[in-house]
mmCIF file of C-alpha atoms in Angstrom:
data_model
loop_
_atom_site.group_PDB
_atom_site.id
_atom_site.type_symbol
_atom_site.label_atom_id
_atom_site.label_comp_id
_atom_site.label_asym_id
_atom_site.label_seq_id
_atom_site.Cartn_x
_atom_site.Cartn_y
_atom_site.Cartn_z
ATOM 1 C CA MET A 1 47.154 -8.046 28.512
ATOM 2 C CA ASN A 2 43.555 -8.523 27.490
ATOM 3 C CA ALA A 3 42.809 -9.269 23.858
ATOM 4 C CA GLN A 4 40.931 -6.463 22.161
ATOM 5 C CA LYS A 5 37.355 -7.422 21.477
ATOM 6 C CA ASP A 6 35.896 -6.862 18.038
ATOM 7 C CA PRO A 7 33.193 -4.178 17.985
ATOM 8 C CA PRO A 8 29.648 -5.472 17.542
ATOM 9 C CA PRO A 9 28.359 -5.394 13.962
ATOM 10 C CA LEU A 10 26.320 -2.365 12.944
ATOM 11 C CA THR A 11 22.564 -2.888 12.939
ATOM 12 C CA ARG A 12 20.240 -0.297 11.492
ATOM 13 C CA GLN A 13 17.012 0.061 13.419
ATOM 14 C CA PRO A 14 13.810 0.381 11.329
ATOM 15 C CA GLY A 15 12.624 3.556 13.089
ATOM 16 C CA ARG A 16 13.849 6.036 10.481
ATOM 17 C CA LEU A 17 12.538 3.899 7.618
ATOM 18 C CA VAL A 18 9.088 3.720 9.220
ATOM 19 C CA ALA A 19 9.046 7.456 10.011
ATOM 20 C CA PHE A 20 10.021 8.356 6.435
ATOM 21 C CA SER A 21 7.412 5.943 5.059
ATOM 22 C CA ASP A 22 4.694 7.405 7.279
ATOM 23 C CA GLY A 23 5.573 10.859 5.934
ATOM 24 C CA VAL A 24 5.233 9.712 2.325
ATOM 25 C CA PHE A 25 1.897 8.017 3.070
ATOM 26 C CA ALA A 26 0.632 11.196 4.760
ATOM 27 C CA ILE A 27 1.685 13.410 1.844
ATOM 28 C CA ALA A 28 0.160 11.022 -0.705
ATOM 29 C CA VAL A 29 -3.273 11.004 0.947
ATOM 30 C CA THR A 30 -3.135 14.789 1.327
ATOM 31 C CA LEU A 31 -2.345 15.286 -2.366
ATOM 32 C CA LEU A 32 -5.427 13.273 -3.302
ATOM 33 C CA VAL A 33 -7.765 16.068 -2.272
ATOM 34 C CA LEU A 34 -6.027 18.529 -4.598
ATOM 35 C CA GLU A 35 -7.667 16.736 -7.524
ATOM 36 C CA ILE A 36 -11.063 17.961 -6.296
ATOM 37 C CA GLN A 37 -11.371 21.499 -7.663
ATOM 38 C CA PRO A 38 -14.321 23.813 -6.857
ATOM 39 C CA PRO A 39 -16.787 24.135 -9.752
ATOM 40 C CA PRO A 40 -16.237 27.244 -11.892
ATOM 41 C CA ASP A 41 -19.925 28.286 -11.959
ATOM 42 C CA PHE A 42 -20.939 29.439 -8.480
ATOM 43 C CA GLY A 43 -24.303 30.478 -9.825
ATOM 44 C CA HIS A 44 -25.229 26.782 -9.988
ATOM 45 C CA LEU A 45 -23.021 25.583 -7.149
ATOM 46 C CA LEU A 46 -25.125 22.625 -6.031
ATOM 47 C CA ARG A 47 -25.262 21.211 -9.545
ATOM 48 C CA GLY A 48 -21.516 21.799 -9.936
ATOM 49 C CA LEU A 49 -20.738 20.002 -6.682
ATOM 50 C CA GLY A 50 -22.850 17.057 -7.795
ATOM 51 C CA ALA A 51 -20.939 16.904 -11.079
ATOM 52 C CA LEU A 52 -17.757 16.227 -9.120
ATOM 53 C CA TRP A 53 -18.979 12.749 -8.113
ATOM 54 C CA SER A 54 -16.154 11.065 -10.026
ATOM 55 C CA SER A 55 -13.555 13.034 -8.070
ATOM 56 C CA TYR A 56 -15.236 12.142 -4.767
ATOM 57 C CA LEU A 57 -15.311 8.470 -5.737
ATOM 58 C CA ALA A 58 -11.672 8.334 -6.838
ATOM 59 C CA TYR A 59 -10.606 10.285 -3.737
ATOM 60 C CA ALA A 60 -12.415 7.983 -1.304
ATOM 61 C CA LEU A 61 -11.188 4.826 -3.033
ATOM 62 C CA SER A 62 -7.556 5.921 -3.140
ATOM 63 C CA PHE A 63 -7.562 7.326 0.390
ATOM 64 C CA LEU A 64 -8.805 4.018 1.763
ATOM 65 C CA LEU A 65 -6.383 2.061 -0.420
ATOM 66 C CA ILE A 66 -3.386 4.101 0.744
ATOM 67 C CA GLY A 67 -4.662 3.737 4.301
ATOM 68 C CA GLN A 68 -4.780 -0.012 3.770
ATOM 69 C CA VAL A 69 -1.212 -0.022 2.464
ATOM 70 C CA TRP A 70 -0.147 1.958 5.538
ATOM 71 C CA VAL A 71 -1.890 -0.493 7.883
ATOM 72 C CA ASN A 72 -0.194 -3.501 6.290
ATOM 73 C CA HIS A 73 3.147 -1.687 6.163
ATOM 74 C CA HIS A 74 2.728 -1.129 9.895
ATOM 75 C CA VAL A 75 1.952 -4.824 10.434
ATOM 76 C CA MET A 76 4.978 -5.846 8.381
ATOM 77 C CA PHE A 77 7.514 -3.610 10.116
ATOM 78 C CA ASP A 78 6.231 -4.240 13.642
ATOM 79 C CA TYR A 79 8.368 -7.387 13.661
ATOM 80 C CA VAL A 80 11.408 -6.165 11.740
ATOM 81 C CA ARG A 81 14.416 -6.283 14.087
ATOM 82 C CA HIS A 82 16.736 -4.284 11.855
ATOM 83 C CA VAL A 83 17.017 -3.271 8.210
ATOM 84 C CA ASP A 84 19.759 -3.505 5.595
ATOM 85 C CA ARG A 85 20.424 -1.744 2.297
ATOM 86 C CA GLY A 86 18.228 -4.213 0.408
ATOM 87 C CA ILE A 87 15.162 -3.325 2.489
ATOM 88 C CA LEU A 88 15.952 0.385 2.290
ATOM 89 C CA PHE A 89 16.017 0.135 -1.499
ATOM 90 C CA LEU A 90 12.884 -2.014 -1.834
ATOM 91 C CA ASN A 91 10.942 0.224 0.547
ATOM 92 C CA THR A 92 12.025 3.265 -1.481
ATOM 93 C CA LEU A 93 10.579 1.641 -4.607
ATOM 94 C CA LEU A 94 7.317 0.984 -2.742
ATOM 95 C CA LEU A 95 7.097 4.619 -1.637
ATOM 96 C CA MET A 96 7.801 5.764 -5.197
ATOM 97 C CA VAL A 97 4.736 3.827 -6.350
ATOM 98 C CA ILE A 98 2.599 5.212 -3.506
ATOM 99 C CA ALA A 99 3.658 8.757 -4.421
ATOM 100 C CA PHE A 100 2.503 8.070 -8.000
ATOM 101 C CA LEU A 101 -1.001 7.079 -6.880
ATOM 102 C CA PRO A 102 -2.413 10.648 -6.707
ATOM 103 C CA PHE A 103 -1.654 10.986 -10.432
ATOM 104 C CA SER A 104 -3.352 7.647 -11.175
ATOM 105 C CA THR A 105 -6.313 8.800 -9.095
ATOM 106 C CA SER A 106 -6.584 12.072 -11.009
ATOM 107 C CA LEU A 107 -6.424 10.128 -14.264
ATOM 108 C CA LEU A 108 -9.252 7.819 -13.154
ATOM 109 C CA ALA A 109 -11.443 10.696 -11.963
ATOM 110 C CA GLY A 110 -10.896 12.620 -15.192
ATOM 111 C CA ALA A 111 -11.752 9.623 -17.368
ATOM 112 C CA LEU A 112 -14.935 8.975 -15.367
ATOM 113 C CA ARG A 113 -15.925 12.609 -15.715
ATOM 114 C CA ALA A 114 -15.167 12.810 -19.449
ATOM 115 C CA GLU A 115 -16.547 9.322 -20.155
ATOM 116 C CA GLN A 116 -13.524 8.793 -22.398
ATOM 117 C CA GLY A 117 -10.299 6.830 -21.976
ATOM 118 C CA LEU A 118 -11.756 4.949 -19.018
ATOM 119 C CA ARG A 119 -10.245 1.596 -20.006
ATOM 120 C CA THR A 120 -6.746 3.053 -20.124
ATOM 121 C CA ALA A 121 -7.264 4.954 -16.866
ATOM 122 C CA VAL A 122 -8.418 1.811 -15.057
ATOM 123 C CA LEU A 123 -5.421 -0.124 -16.394
ATOM 124 C CA VAL A 124 -3.009 2.574 -15.196
ATOM 125 C CA TYR A 125 -4.736 2.818 -11.811
ATOM 126 C CA GLY A 126 -4.878 -0.941 -11.311
ATOM 127 C CA SER A 127 -1.302 -1.417 -12.475
ATOM 128 C CA THR A 128 -0.112 1.140 -9.922
ATOM 129 C CA LEU A 129 -1.831 -0.775 -7.143
ATOM 130 C CA TRP A 130 -0.623 -4.142 -8.459
ATOM 131 C CA THR A 131 2.960 -2.883 -8.516
ATOM 132 C CA ALA A 132 2.636 -1.760 -4.893
ATOM 133 C CA ALA A 133 1.242 -5.207 -3.972
ATOM 134 C CA ALA A 134 4.103 -6.916 -5.837
ATOM 135 C CA LEU A 135 6.657 -4.854 -3.917
ATOM 136 C CA PHE A 136 4.942 -5.781 -0.650
ATOM 137 C CA ASN A 137 5.416 -9.454 -1.526
ATOM 138 C CA ILE A 138 9.040 -8.915 -2.530
ATOM 139 C CA ILE A 139 9.785 -7.030 0.706
ATOM 140 C CA TRP A 140 8.143 -9.755 2.788
ATOM 141 C CA TRP A 141 10.095 -12.461 0.955
ATOM 142 C CA TYR A 142 13.327 -10.534 1.470
ATOM 143 C CA LEU A 143 12.657 -10.018 5.186
ATOM 144 C CA ARG A 144 12.125 -13.751 5.633
ATOM 145 C CA ARG A 145 15.111 -14.743 3.507
ATOM 146 C CA ALA A 146 17.471 -12.313 5.259
ATOM 147 C CA THR A 147 16.127 -13.368 8.700
ATOM 148 C CA LEU A 148 15.331 -9.777 9.607
ATOM 149 C CA LEU A 149 12.054 -10.674 11.343
ATOM 150 C CA ALA A 150 11.772 -11.051 15.106
ATOM 151 C CA PRO A 151 11.194 -14.680 16.177
ATOM 152 C CA THR A 152 8.236 -13.620 18.342
ATOM 153 C CA LEU A 153 6.047 -13.376 15.239
ATOM 154 C CA GLY A 154 5.999 -17.147 14.843
ATOM 155 C CA ALA A 155 5.522 -19.397 11.850
ATOM 156 C CA VAL A 156 1.715 -19.014 11.878
ATOM 157 C CA GLY A 157 1.899 -15.236 11.586
ATOM 158 C CA VAL A 158 4.631 -15.348 8.948
ATOM 159 C CA ARG A 159 2.592 -17.665 6.732
ATOM 160 C CA ALA A 160 -0.691 -15.814 7.275
ATOM 161 C CA ILE A 161 0.803 -12.417 6.445
ATOM 162 C CA GLY A 162 2.462 -13.890 3.366
ATOM 163 C CA ARG A 163 -0.841 -15.371 2.178
ATOM 164 C CA ARG A 164 -2.636 -12.040 2.677
ATOM 165 C CA PHE A 165 -0.028 -10.202 0.613
ATOM 166 C CA ALA A 166 -0.049 -12.841 -2.135
ATOM 167 C CA LEU A 167 -3.841 -12.751 -2.391
ATOM 168 C CA ALA A 168 -3.680 -9.023 -3.175
ATOM 169 C CA LEU A 169 -1.774 -9.783 -6.382
ATOM 170 C CA ILE A 170 -4.525 -12.124 -7.559
ATOM 171 C CA TRP A 171 -7.359 -9.831 -6.504
ATOM 172 C CA ILE A 172 -5.980 -6.658 -8.063
ATOM 173 C CA GLY A 173 -4.799 -8.589 -11.106
ATOM 174 C CA SER A 174 -8.351 -9.849 -11.608
ATOM 175 C CA GLY A 175 -9.615 -6.265 -11.448
ATOM 176 C CA ILE A 176 -7.105 -5.183 -14.078
ATOM 177 C CA LEU A 177 -8.049 -8.077 -16.349
ATOM 178 C CA VAL A 178 -11.776 -7.406 -16.058
ATOM 179 C CA GLY A 179 -11.180 -3.653 -16.321
ATOM 180 C CA ALA A 180 -9.562 -4.147 -19.726
ATOM 181 C CA PHE A 181 -13.000 -5.198 -21.020
ATOM 182 C CA VAL A 182 -15.484 -3.642 -18.554
ATOM 183 C CA PRO A 183 -13.731 -0.709 -16.819
ATOM 184 C CA ILE A 184 -16.370 -0.018 -14.156
ATOM 185 C CA ALA A 185 -16.473 -3.691 -13.170
ATOM 186 C CA GLY A 186 -12.675 -3.646 -12.842
ATOM 187 C CA VAL A 187 -12.848 -0.704 -10.450
ATOM 188 C CA ALA A 188 -15.561 -2.493 -8.447
ATOM 189 C CA ILE A 189 -13.393 -5.608 -8.094
ATOM 190 C CA ILE A 190 -10.403 -3.573 -6.930
ATOM 191 C CA ALA A 191 -12.590 -1.703 -4.442
ATOM 192 C CA GLY A 192 -14.124 -4.954 -3.243
ATOM 193 C CA PHE A 193 -11.000 -6.179 -1.504
ATOM 194 C CA LEU A 194 -10.822 -3.095 0.751
ATOM 195 C CA PRO A 195 -12.983 -4.434 3.612
ATOM 196 C CA ALA A 196 -11.154 -7.774 3.729
ATOM 197 C CA TYR A 197 -7.733 -6.177 3.920
ATOM 198 C CA TYR A 198 -8.615 -4.057 6.928
ATOM 199 C CA LEU A 199 -9.405 -7.223 8.909
ATOM 200 C CA PRO A 200 -6.780 -8.569 11.347
ATOM 201 C CA ILE A 201 -4.407 -11.277 10.128
ATOM 202 C CA ARG A 202 -4.216 -14.509 12.100
ATOM 203 C CA GLY A 203 -1.055 -14.574 14.181
ATOM 204 C CA GLU A 204 -0.041 -10.969 13.432
ATOM 205 C CA TYR A 205 0.258 -10.205 17.174
ATOM 206 C CA GLY A 206 2.819 -12.936 17.740
ATOM 207 C CA GLU A 207 2.873 -16.482 19.083
ATOM 208 C CA SER A 208 1.836 -15.619 22.631
ATOM 209 C CA ALA A 209 -1.281 -13.743 21.491
ATOM 210 C CA ALA A 210 -2.214 -16.527 19.063
ATOM 211 C CA ALA A 211 -1.877 -19.168 21.783
ATOM 212 C CA ALA A 212 -4.042 -17.175 24.185
ATOM 213 C CA ARG A 213 -7.003 -17.159 21.777
#
């Protein structure tokens, strides 16, 4: 009589987590445009459209920032073999922050337009982004600690991705600090790290791709 084999342990694939996350990212960037309202005076429409410059600026900045978060989320979960309850919870917290960003964006645009409360608006906006960056670092640390990453990523990619995520905390934190004294300069610093964070990360395509270069 053959001994009964134990069933294999349950592993949750990351597909549903990624699909749900993509949906939240898509909704968040769509909600951003709702802050841009048509001017009430259609008799001077061109002037009214020009007066919405603060809304255009906040919309473009936040759209690109959420897009950047989505890109790096994609990079991070490309090499996740399976997920556990810890990652499900941490990713939910990250999505909660992303869903809050349209409000922070509206706050920033309104303060720019009113030329009042700008310091507070920049602090709220920057703090929202910093919290998202902090959660990225926590998720990456957890993935490494729980050995949920595929070995094909390699040590070079793991370290490079970790450095990129850690740098965001310093960069955004600097923008918040400067923004507490010179709000516009704080926004400029936060916006300044956008181009760098769309660049590829060394080793993100795995060990074989890194060796071929």
